[in-house]
Tab-separated table of C-alpha atoms in Angstrom:
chain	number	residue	atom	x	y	z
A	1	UNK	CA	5.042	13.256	-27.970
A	2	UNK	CA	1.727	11.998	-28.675
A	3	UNK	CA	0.237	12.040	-32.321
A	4	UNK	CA	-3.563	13.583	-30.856
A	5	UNK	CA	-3.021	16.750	-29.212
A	6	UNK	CA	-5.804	17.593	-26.950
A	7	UNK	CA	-7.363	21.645	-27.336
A	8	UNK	CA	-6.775	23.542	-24.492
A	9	UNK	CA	-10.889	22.833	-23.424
A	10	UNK	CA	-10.259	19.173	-23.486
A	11	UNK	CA	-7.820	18.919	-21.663
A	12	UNK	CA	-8.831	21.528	-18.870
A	13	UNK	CA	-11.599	19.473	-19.167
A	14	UNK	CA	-10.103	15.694	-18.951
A	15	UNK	CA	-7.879	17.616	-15.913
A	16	UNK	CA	-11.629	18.430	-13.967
A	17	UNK	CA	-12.858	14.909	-15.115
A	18	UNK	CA	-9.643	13.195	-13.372
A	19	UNK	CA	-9.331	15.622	-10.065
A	20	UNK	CA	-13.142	14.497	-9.561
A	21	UNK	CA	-12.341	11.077	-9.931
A	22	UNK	CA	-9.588	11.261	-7.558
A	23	UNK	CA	-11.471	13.435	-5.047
A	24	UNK	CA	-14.587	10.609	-5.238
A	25	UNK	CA	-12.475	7.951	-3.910
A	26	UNK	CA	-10.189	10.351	-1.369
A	27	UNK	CA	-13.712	11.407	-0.090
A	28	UNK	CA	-14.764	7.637	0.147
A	29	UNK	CA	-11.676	6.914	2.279
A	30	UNK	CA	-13.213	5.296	5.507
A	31	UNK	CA	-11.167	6.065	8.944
A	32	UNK	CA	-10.135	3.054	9.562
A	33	UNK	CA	-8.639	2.785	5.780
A	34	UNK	CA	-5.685	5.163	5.856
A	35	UNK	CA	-3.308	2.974	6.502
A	36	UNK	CA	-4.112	0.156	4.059
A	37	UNK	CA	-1.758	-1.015	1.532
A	38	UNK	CA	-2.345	-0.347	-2.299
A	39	UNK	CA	-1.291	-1.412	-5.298
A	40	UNK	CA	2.197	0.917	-5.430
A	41	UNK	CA	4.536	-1.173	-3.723
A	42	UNK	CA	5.115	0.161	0.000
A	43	UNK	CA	2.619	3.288	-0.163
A	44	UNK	CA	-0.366	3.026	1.884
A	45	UNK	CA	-3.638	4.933	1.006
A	46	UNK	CA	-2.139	8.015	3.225
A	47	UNK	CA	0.967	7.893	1.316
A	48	UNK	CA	-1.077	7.432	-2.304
A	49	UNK	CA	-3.457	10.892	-1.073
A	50	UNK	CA	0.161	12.562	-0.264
A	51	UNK	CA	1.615	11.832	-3.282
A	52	UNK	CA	-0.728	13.088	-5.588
A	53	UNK	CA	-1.960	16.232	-2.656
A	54	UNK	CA	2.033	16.735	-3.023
A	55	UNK	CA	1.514	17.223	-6.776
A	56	UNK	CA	-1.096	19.456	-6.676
A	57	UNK	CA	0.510	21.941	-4.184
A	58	UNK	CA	3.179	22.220	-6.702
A	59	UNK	CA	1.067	23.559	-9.696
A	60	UNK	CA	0.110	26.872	-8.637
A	61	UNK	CA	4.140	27.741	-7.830
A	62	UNK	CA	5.287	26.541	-11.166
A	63	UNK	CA	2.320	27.154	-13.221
A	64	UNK	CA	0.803	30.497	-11.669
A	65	UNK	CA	3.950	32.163	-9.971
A	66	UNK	CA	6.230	30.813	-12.131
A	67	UNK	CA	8.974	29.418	-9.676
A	68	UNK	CA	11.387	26.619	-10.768
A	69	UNK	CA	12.100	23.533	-9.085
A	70	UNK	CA	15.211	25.067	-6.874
A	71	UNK	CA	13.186	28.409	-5.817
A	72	UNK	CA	9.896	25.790	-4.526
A	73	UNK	CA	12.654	23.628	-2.524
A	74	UNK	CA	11.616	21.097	0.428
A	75	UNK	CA	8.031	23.517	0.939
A	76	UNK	CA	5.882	20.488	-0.038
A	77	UNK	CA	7.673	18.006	1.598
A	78	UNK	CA	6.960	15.367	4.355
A	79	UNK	CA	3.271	15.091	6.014
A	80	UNK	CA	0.931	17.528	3.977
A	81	UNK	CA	-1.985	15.865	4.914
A	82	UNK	CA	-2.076	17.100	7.999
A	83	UNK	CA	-5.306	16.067	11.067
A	84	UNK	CA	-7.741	16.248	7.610
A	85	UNK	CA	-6.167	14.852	4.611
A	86	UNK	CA	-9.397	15.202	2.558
A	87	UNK	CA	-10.069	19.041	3.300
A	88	UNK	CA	-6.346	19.452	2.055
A	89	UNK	CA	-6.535	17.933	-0.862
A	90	UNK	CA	-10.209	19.505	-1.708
A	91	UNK	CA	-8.322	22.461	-1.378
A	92	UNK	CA	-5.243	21.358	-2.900
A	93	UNK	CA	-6.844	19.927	-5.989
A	94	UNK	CA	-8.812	23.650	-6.453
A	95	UNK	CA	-5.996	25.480	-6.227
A	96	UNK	CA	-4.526	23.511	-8.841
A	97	UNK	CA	-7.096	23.624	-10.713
A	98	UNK	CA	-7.824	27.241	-11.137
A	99	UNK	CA	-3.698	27.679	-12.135
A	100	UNK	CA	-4.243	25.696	-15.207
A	101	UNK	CA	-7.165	27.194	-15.956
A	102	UNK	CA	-5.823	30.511	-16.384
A	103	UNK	CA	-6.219	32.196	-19.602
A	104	UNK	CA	-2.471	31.241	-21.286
A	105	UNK	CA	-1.866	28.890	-18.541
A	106	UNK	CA	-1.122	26.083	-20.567
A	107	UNK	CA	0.750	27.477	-23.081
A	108	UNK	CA	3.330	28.636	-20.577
A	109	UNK	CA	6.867	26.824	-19.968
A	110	UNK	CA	7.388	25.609	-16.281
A	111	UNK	CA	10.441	24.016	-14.515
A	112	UNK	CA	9.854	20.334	-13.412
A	113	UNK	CA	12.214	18.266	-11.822
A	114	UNK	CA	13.668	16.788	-15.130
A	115	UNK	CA	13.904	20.291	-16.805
A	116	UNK	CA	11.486	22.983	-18.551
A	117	UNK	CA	8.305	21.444	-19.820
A	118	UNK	CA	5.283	23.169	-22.026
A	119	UNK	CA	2.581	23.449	-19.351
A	120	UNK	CA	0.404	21.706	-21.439
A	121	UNK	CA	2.388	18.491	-20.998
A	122	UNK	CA	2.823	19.121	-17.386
A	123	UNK	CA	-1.193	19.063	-17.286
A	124	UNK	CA	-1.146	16.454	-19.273
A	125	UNK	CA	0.838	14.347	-17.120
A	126	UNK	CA	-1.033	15.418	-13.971
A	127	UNK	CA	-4.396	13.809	-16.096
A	128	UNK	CA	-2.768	10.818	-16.747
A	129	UNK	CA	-1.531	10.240	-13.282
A	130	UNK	CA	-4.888	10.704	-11.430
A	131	UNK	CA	-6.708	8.265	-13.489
A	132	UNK	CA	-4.306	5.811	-12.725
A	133	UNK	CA	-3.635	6.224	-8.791
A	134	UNK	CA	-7.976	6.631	-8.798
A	135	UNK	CA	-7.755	3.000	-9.331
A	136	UNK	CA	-5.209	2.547	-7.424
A	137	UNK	CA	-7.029	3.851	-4.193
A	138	UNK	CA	-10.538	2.656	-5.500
A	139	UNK	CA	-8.715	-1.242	-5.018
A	140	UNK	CA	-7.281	-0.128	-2.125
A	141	UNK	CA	-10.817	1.022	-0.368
A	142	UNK	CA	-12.970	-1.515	-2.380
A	143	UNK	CA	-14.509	1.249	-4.433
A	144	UNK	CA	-15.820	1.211	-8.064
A	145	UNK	CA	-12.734	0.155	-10.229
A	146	UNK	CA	-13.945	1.063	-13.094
A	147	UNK	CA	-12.536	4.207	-14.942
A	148	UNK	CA	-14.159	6.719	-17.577
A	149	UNK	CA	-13.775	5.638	-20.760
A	150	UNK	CA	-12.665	8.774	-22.099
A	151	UNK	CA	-10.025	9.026	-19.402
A	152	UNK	CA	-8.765	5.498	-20.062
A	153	UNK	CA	-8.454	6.403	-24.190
A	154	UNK	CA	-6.746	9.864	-23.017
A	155	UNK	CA	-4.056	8.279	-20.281
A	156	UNK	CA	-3.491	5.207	-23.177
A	157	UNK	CA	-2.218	8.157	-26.133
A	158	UNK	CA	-0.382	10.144	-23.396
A	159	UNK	CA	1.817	7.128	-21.791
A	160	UNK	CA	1.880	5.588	-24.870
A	161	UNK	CA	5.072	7.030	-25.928
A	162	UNK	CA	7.102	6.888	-23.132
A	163	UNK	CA	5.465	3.487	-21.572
A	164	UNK	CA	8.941	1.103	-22.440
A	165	UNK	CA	11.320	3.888	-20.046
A	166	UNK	CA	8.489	4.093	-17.308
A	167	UNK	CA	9.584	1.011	-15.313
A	168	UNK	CA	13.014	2.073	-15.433
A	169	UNK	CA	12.317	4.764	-13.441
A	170	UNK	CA	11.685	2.517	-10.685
A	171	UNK	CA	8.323	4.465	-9.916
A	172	UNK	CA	6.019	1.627	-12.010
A	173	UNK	CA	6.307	-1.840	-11.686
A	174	UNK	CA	7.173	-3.322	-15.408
A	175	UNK	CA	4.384	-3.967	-17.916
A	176	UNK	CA	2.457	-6.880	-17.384
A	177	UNK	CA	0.751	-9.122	-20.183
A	178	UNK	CA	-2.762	-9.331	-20.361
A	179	UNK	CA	-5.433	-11.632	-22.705
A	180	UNK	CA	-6.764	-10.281	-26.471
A	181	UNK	CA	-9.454	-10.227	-24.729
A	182	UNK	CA	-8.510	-7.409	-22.401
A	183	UNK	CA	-10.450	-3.943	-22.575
A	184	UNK	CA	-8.791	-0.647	-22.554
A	185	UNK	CA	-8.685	0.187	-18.727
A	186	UNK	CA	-7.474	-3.737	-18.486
A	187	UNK	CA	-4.552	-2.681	-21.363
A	188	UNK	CA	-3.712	0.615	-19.610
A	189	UNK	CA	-3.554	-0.679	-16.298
A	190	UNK	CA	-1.502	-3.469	-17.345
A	191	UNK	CA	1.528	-1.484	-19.355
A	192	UNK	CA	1.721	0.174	-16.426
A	193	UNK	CA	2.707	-2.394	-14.135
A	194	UNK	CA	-0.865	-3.213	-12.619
A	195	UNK	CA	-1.814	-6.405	-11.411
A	196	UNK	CA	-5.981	-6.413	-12.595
């Protein structure tokens, strides 16, 4: 658990901050770019925008209605993207964004794969992994790299505790070392498994 715990504005608002981010570089996506590689081993920039358009379809189920794991099923899975992967995840990353922001929202208990989780976390989580695939697909299309302070310091505190068991979960490549030099994105983006 991380020793800063974010109010329920600041992290609504560092969950806006990081679904704009994302959305920047999804809407910067040229045509002939969706089937570049990226960073994450073996995804290309379709499978990156599915990925995290996956996890937003999810929110409003577990978040808004409720639902566990089991009750969603296989309803999000395979090609969500669809013939116009950037209207559905506009209208992914709304929907999700309204079911957080729900009065109580975030103080509810949902059912993620691993078992129930405060909301709050789950958000939390959802931050944390948009800032980090954002620069994942910004390298990928030769966009801006460069990440919002604020959203750097916030990711940093949240994976901070759990960083060492991350690569063992054979979703992120293990840490790699960087300079003293290094600045926070550099730091972040390094512990988890980035190549800068």
């Amino acid at each position: 658990m991380a020793s800063h715990t974010p109010s329920v504005r600041d992290l609504l608002d560092r969950h806006d901050e990081a679904l704009q981010l994302f959305t920047d570089r999804v809407h910067a996506v040229r045509d002939d770019q969706w089937s570049a590689s990226t960073p994450c081993t073996e995804w290309s920039v379709r499978d990156l925008v599915t990925h995290l358009t996956t996890e937003q379809l999810w929110v409003p189920s577990l978040v808004t209605e409720g639902r566990t794991v089991a009750e969603v099923g296989d309803a999000f899975d395979g090609d969500v993207l669809g013939d116009d992967p950037v209207t559905v995840w506009d209208r992914a990353a709304a929907e999700a964004r309204k079911a957080f922001a729900v009065p109580g929202a975030l103080k509810r208990t949902v059912n993620l794969s691993y078992g129930d989780s405060a909301a709050d976390a789950y958000c939390a989580q959802m931050v944390s992994d948009a800032v980090v695939h954002s620069w994942d697909l910004s390298r990928a299309i030769g966009a801006d790299e460069r990440l919002p302070e604020d959203l750097v310091e916030f990711t940093r505190r949240e994976v901070g505790p759990y960083v060492e068991s991350l690569s063992q979960t054979g979703l992120f490549a293990p840490p790699v070392k960087t300079g003293k030099d290094a600045d926070p994105q550099t730091e972040l983006l390094a512990l988890l498994g980035r190549q800068v």
